[in-house]
Amino acid sequence: MTYYTVTEVRAEGRRAGSVVFGGAREALRKSAKLDSYDIFLSHSFRDAEIILGVKKILERSGRTVYVDWIEDAQLDRSSVTAETADLLRRRMKQSLSLVYAYSESSTTSKWMPWELGYFDGYRSGQSIGIMPLVSGPGVKPAGQEYLGLYPRVEELKSESGRLLPYVVRGPGDGTQWKSLEDLGRATSSFKRLANGR
C-alpha cells in the first residue's frame, strides 16, 4: 500500500490532457454532466493537472467523479459567495462520498475545509476518504490533524493484480481496507489487509 505521489498523478493528468487540444482543463470540461456522482472530489483549484490525474485514477475503479470547475465552469472559486455555497451543497447532496485530495496547495484553499465539514455533517465521516498527494515515495503526508479522523485513499494491488485506489485505515488495529464503492455506501465494514496486497 502506498500514497499517490504528485509526480505520478500529474503524469496521469498529462496523459489524459494531452489527447485533448487545450490540455487538462479542456479535457475535464469535455466530461459529460451527470445528475448524481459516486465521488465529490474536494481539491485545490491550483492543482488542475494533478486533479485531472486524480479523477482518472478514481474512475479506474468504475466511479463517477464530480469536479466543480469542470461540471460547473461558471463557478468563481476565488471568492466565497452564497450562490457558490448553494451549488456546492447541491452537488455534495448528489454525491455518495467525498474524496479530499490533500496537496501542498490545499492549505490555502478557501473551500476545502468547508466542503469536508459540510459533507461530514450531511453524509457522515464514513463516506469520506483523505487522499494524500505526497512529494515522493516513502514520504509521509503532513497536514491538519483533523484529517486523521478519516480513512485514507491509497494505492493497493487488487485481487486481479491491478493497482487501484482503496480506502485504508490503520495501523492501530492492523491495516484494513474497503473499496471506493463501499465508501459511497458508508459501510463501516473494513477487511483485514492480506500479506502481499
Tab-separated table of C-alpha atoms in Angstrom:
chain	number	residue	atom	x	y	z
A	1	MET	CA	0.000	0.000	0.000
A	2	THR	CA	1.330	3.381	-0.949
A	3	TYR	CA	0.332	7.012	-1.130
A	4	TYR	CA	-0.066	8.554	-4.552
A	5	THR	CA	2.796	10.866	-5.456
A	6	VAL	CA	2.282	14.243	-7.094
A	7	THR	CA	4.611	13.146	-9.908
A	8	GLU	CA	2.621	10.017	-10.816
A	9	VAL	CA	-0.746	11.769	-10.532
A	10	ARG	CA	0.483	14.711	-12.620
A	11	ALA	CA	1.772	12.279	-15.276
A	12	GLU	CA	-1.655	10.626	-15.371
A	13	GLY	CA	-3.219	14.061	-15.796
A	14	ARG	CA	-0.835	14.967	-18.605
A	15	ARG	CA	-1.566	11.716	-20.439
A	16	ALA	CA	-5.290	12.358	-20.238
A	17	GLY	CA	-4.934	16.062	-21.069
A	18	SER	CA	-2.570	15.566	-23.998
A	19	VAL	CA	-5.129	13.646	-26.018
A	20	VAL	CA	-7.453	16.658	-25.989
A	21	PHE	CA	-6.466	20.004	-27.507
A	22	GLY	CA	-6.283	22.546	-24.701
A	23	GLY	CA	-4.719	20.355	-22.024
A	24	ALA	CA	-6.005	19.252	-18.628
A	25	ARG	CA	-8.701	21.861	-18.049
A	26	GLU	CA	-10.157	21.385	-21.515
A	27	ALA	CA	-10.142	17.585	-21.154
A	28	LEU	CA	-12.035	17.824	-17.906
A	29	ARG	CA	-14.572	20.336	-19.241
A	30	LYS	CA	-15.475	17.896	-22.006
A	31	SER	CA	-16.636	15.327	-19.444
A	32	ALA	CA	-20.383	14.720	-19.524
A	33	LYS	CA	-22.530	16.225	-16.767
A	34	LEU	CA	-24.392	13.761	-14.562
A	35	ASP	CA	-27.287	14.039	-12.121
A	36	SER	CA	-25.510	12.024	-9.439
A	37	TYR	CA	-21.916	11.107	-8.650
A	38	ASP	CA	-20.128	8.451	-6.690
A	39	ILE	CA	-17.435	10.883	-5.550
A	40	PHE	CA	-17.326	14.617	-4.857
A	41	LEU	CA	-13.630	15.480	-5.319
A	42	SER	CA	-12.614	18.196	-2.853
A	43	HIS	CA	-9.378	19.798	-4.020
A	44	SER	CA	-7.438	22.988	-4.586
A	45	PHE	CA	-8.228	24.697	-7.881
A	46	ARG	CA	-4.489	25.413	-8.238
A	47	ASP	CA	-3.886	21.695	-8.858
A	48	ALA	CA	-5.747	21.375	-12.200
A	49	GLU	CA	-3.303	18.985	-13.861
A	50	ILE	CA	-2.937	16.929	-10.699
A	51	ILE	CA	-6.700	16.785	-10.208
A	52	LEU	CA	-7.206	15.500	-13.743
A	53	GLY	CA	-4.875	12.617	-12.801
A	54	VAL	CA	-6.705	12.001	-9.508
A	55	LYS	CA	-10.034	11.967	-11.359
A	56	LYS	CA	-8.724	9.404	-13.868
A	57	ILE	CA	-7.288	7.217	-11.083
A	58	LEU	CA	-10.610	7.216	-9.206
A	59	GLU	CA	-12.523	6.481	-12.414
A	60	ARG	CA	-10.397	3.349	-12.950
A	61	SER	CA	-12.416	1.829	-10.116
A	62	GLY	CA	-15.598	2.456	-12.066
A	63	ARG	CA	-16.603	5.501	-10.033
A	64	THR	CA	-18.121	8.739	-11.361
A	65	VAL	CA	-16.334	11.835	-10.068
A	66	TYR	CA	-17.640	15.399	-9.642
A	67	VAL	CA	-15.083	18.198	-10.059
A	68	ASP	CA	-16.729	21.576	-9.583
A	69	TRP	CA	-14.839	23.728	-12.098
A	70	ILE	CA	-15.383	21.078	-14.772
A	71	GLU	CA	-19.071	20.360	-14.306
A	72	ASP	CA	-19.945	23.893	-13.200
A	73	ALA	CA	-17.393	26.043	-15.014
A	74	GLN	CA	-19.317	29.227	-14.207
A	75	LEU	CA	-18.332	28.994	-10.515
A	76	ASP	CA	-15.975	31.622	-9.135
A	77	ARG	CA	-13.905	29.740	-6.587
A	78	SER	CA	-11.733	32.768	-5.863
A	79	SER	CA	-14.389	34.343	-3.650
A	80	VAL	CA	-16.818	32.959	-1.129
A	81	THR	CA	-20.425	33.623	-2.165
A	82	ALA	CA	-23.816	32.291	-1.103
A	83	GLU	CA	-24.521	31.211	-4.706
A	84	THR	CA	-21.360	29.119	-4.919
A	85	ALA	CA	-22.027	27.585	-1.492
A	86	ASP	CA	-25.603	26.695	-2.515
A	87	LEU	CA	-24.431	24.996	-5.713
A	88	LEU	CA	-21.682	23.078	-3.898
A	89	ARG	CA	-24.193	21.917	-1.268
A	90	ARG	CA	-26.483	20.669	-4.034
A	91	ARG	CA	-23.602	18.796	-5.724
A	92	MET	CA	-22.497	17.257	-2.426
A	93	LYS	CA	-26.061	16.034	-1.858
A	94	GLN	CA	-25.880	14.428	-5.321
A	95	SER	CA	-22.665	12.599	-4.339
A	96	LEU	CA	-22.368	9.375	-2.347
A	97	SER	CA	-18.886	10.069	-0.977
A	98	LEU	CA	-16.194	12.733	-0.744
A	99	VAL	CA	-12.513	12.269	-1.514
A	100	TYR	CA	-10.348	15.059	-0.101
A	101	ALA	CA	-7.263	15.366	-2.357
A	102	TYR	CA	-4.707	16.769	0.075
A	103	SER	CA	-1.737	18.535	-1.561
A	104	GLU	CA	0.570	21.428	-0.695
A	105	SER	CA	-1.992	23.773	-2.280
A	106	SER	CA	-4.775	22.511	-0.001
A	107	THR	CA	-3.588	24.638	2.897
A	108	THR	CA	-4.588	27.826	1.050
A	109	SER	CA	-7.959	26.586	-0.208
A	110	LYS	CA	-10.947	28.637	0.914
A	111	TRP	CA	-13.393	25.849	0.158
A	112	MET	CA	-11.822	22.503	1.086
A	113	PRO	CA	-12.291	22.672	4.890
A	114	TRP	CA	-15.863	23.913	4.391
A	115	GLU	CA	-16.652	21.084	1.940
A	116	LEU	CA	-15.229	18.494	4.329
A	117	GLY	CA	-17.211	19.830	7.286
A	118	TYR	CA	-20.441	20.102	5.324
A	119	PHE	CA	-20.122	16.615	3.872
A	120	ASP	CA	-19.260	15.095	7.254
A	121	GLY	CA	-22.391	16.637	8.741
A	122	TYR	CA	-24.575	15.646	5.801
A	123	ARG	CA	-23.396	12.094	4.989
A	124	SER	CA	-21.165	11.191	7.963
A	125	GLY	CA	-17.441	10.612	8.199
A	126	GLN	CA	-17.884	7.051	6.977
A	127	SER	CA	-18.399	8.427	3.456
A	128	ILE	CA	-15.141	10.414	3.420
A	129	GLY	CA	-11.622	9.415	2.359
A	130	ILE	CA	-8.489	11.577	2.526
A	131	MET	CA	-6.188	11.138	-0.476
A	132	PRO	CA	-2.724	12.439	0.476
A	133	LEU	CA	-0.672	13.501	-2.550
A	134	VAL	CA	2.936	13.290	-1.413
A	135	SER	CA	6.138	14.620	-2.982
A	136	GLY	CA	7.801	11.224	-3.396
A	137	PRO	CA	7.786	7.513	-2.497
A	138	GLY	CA	8.059	6.853	1.229
A	139	VAL	CA	7.142	10.438	2.147
A	140	LYS	CA	4.563	10.706	4.912
A	141	PRO	CA	1.844	13.321	4.442
A	142	ALA	CA	1.885	16.299	6.764
A	143	GLY	CA	-1.331	18.146	7.277
A	144	GLN	CA	-4.094	19.283	9.515
A	145	GLU	CA	-4.641	16.981	12.471
A	146	TYR	CA	-8.388	16.735	11.799
A	147	LEU	CA	-7.660	14.897	8.532
A	148	GLY	CA	-6.531	11.951	10.688
A	149	LEU	CA	-10.162	11.423	11.717
A	150	TYR	CA	-10.891	9.901	8.322
A	151	PRO	CA	-9.557	6.862	6.443
A	152	ARG	CA	-7.076	7.417	3.602
A	153	VAL	CA	-7.308	6.641	-0.097
A	154	GLU	CA	-4.174	4.723	-1.104
A	155	GLU	CA	-2.984	2.532	-3.927
A	156	LEU	CA	-3.312	-1.212	-3.321
A	157	LYS	CA	-2.994	-4.256	-5.520
A	158	SER	CA	-6.429	-5.676	-6.342
A	159	GLU	CA	-7.176	-9.398	-6.346
A	160	SER	CA	-6.649	-9.317	-10.127
A	161	GLY	CA	-3.201	-7.756	-9.635
A	162	ARG	CA	-4.141	-4.222	-10.799
A	163	LEU	CA	-3.076	-1.214	-8.730
A	164	LEU	CA	-6.254	0.633	-7.739
A	165	PRO	CA	-7.349	3.176	-5.138
A	166	TYR	CA	-8.784	1.715	-1.935
A	167	VAL	CA	-9.928	3.223	1.344
A	168	VAL	CA	-7.469	2.287	4.102
A	169	ARG	CA	-7.352	2.714	7.859
A	170	GLY	CA	-4.845	1.570	10.429
A	171	PRO	CA	-2.263	0.721	11.626
A	172	GLY	CA	-3.736	0.951	15.150
A	173	ASP	CA	-5.931	-2.140	14.781
A	174	GLY	CA	-3.909	-3.536	11.912
A	175	THR	CA	-4.267	-2.115	8.441
A	176	GLN	CA	-7.717	-2.573	6.958
A	177	TRP	CA	-9.278	-1.663	3.624
A	178	LYS	CA	-12.556	-1.272	1.746
A	179	SER	CA	-13.427	-0.328	-1.827
A	180	LEU	CA	-14.401	3.106	-3.107
A	181	GLU	CA	-17.829	1.607	-3.770
A	182	ASP	CA	-18.128	0.703	-0.072
A	183	LEU	CA	-17.082	4.264	0.826
A	184	GLY	CA	-20.078	5.524	-1.153
A	185	ARG	CA	-22.355	3.136	0.708
A	186	ALA	CA	-20.993	4.469	4.017
A	187	THR	CA	-20.408	0.926	5.193
A	188	SER	CA	-18.125	0.630	8.138
A	189	SER	CA	-17.019	-2.887	7.261
A	190	PHE	CA	-13.304	-2.851	6.565
A	191	LYS	CA	-11.410	-6.023	5.658
A	192	ARG	CA	-8.044	-7.010	7.047
A	193	LEU	CA	-5.170	-6.457	4.663
A	194	ALA	CA	-3.722	-9.760	3.460
A	195	ASN	CA	0.047	-10.096	3.014
A	196	GLY	CA	1.299	-9.003	-0.384
A	197	ARG	CA	-1.611	-6.706	-1.059
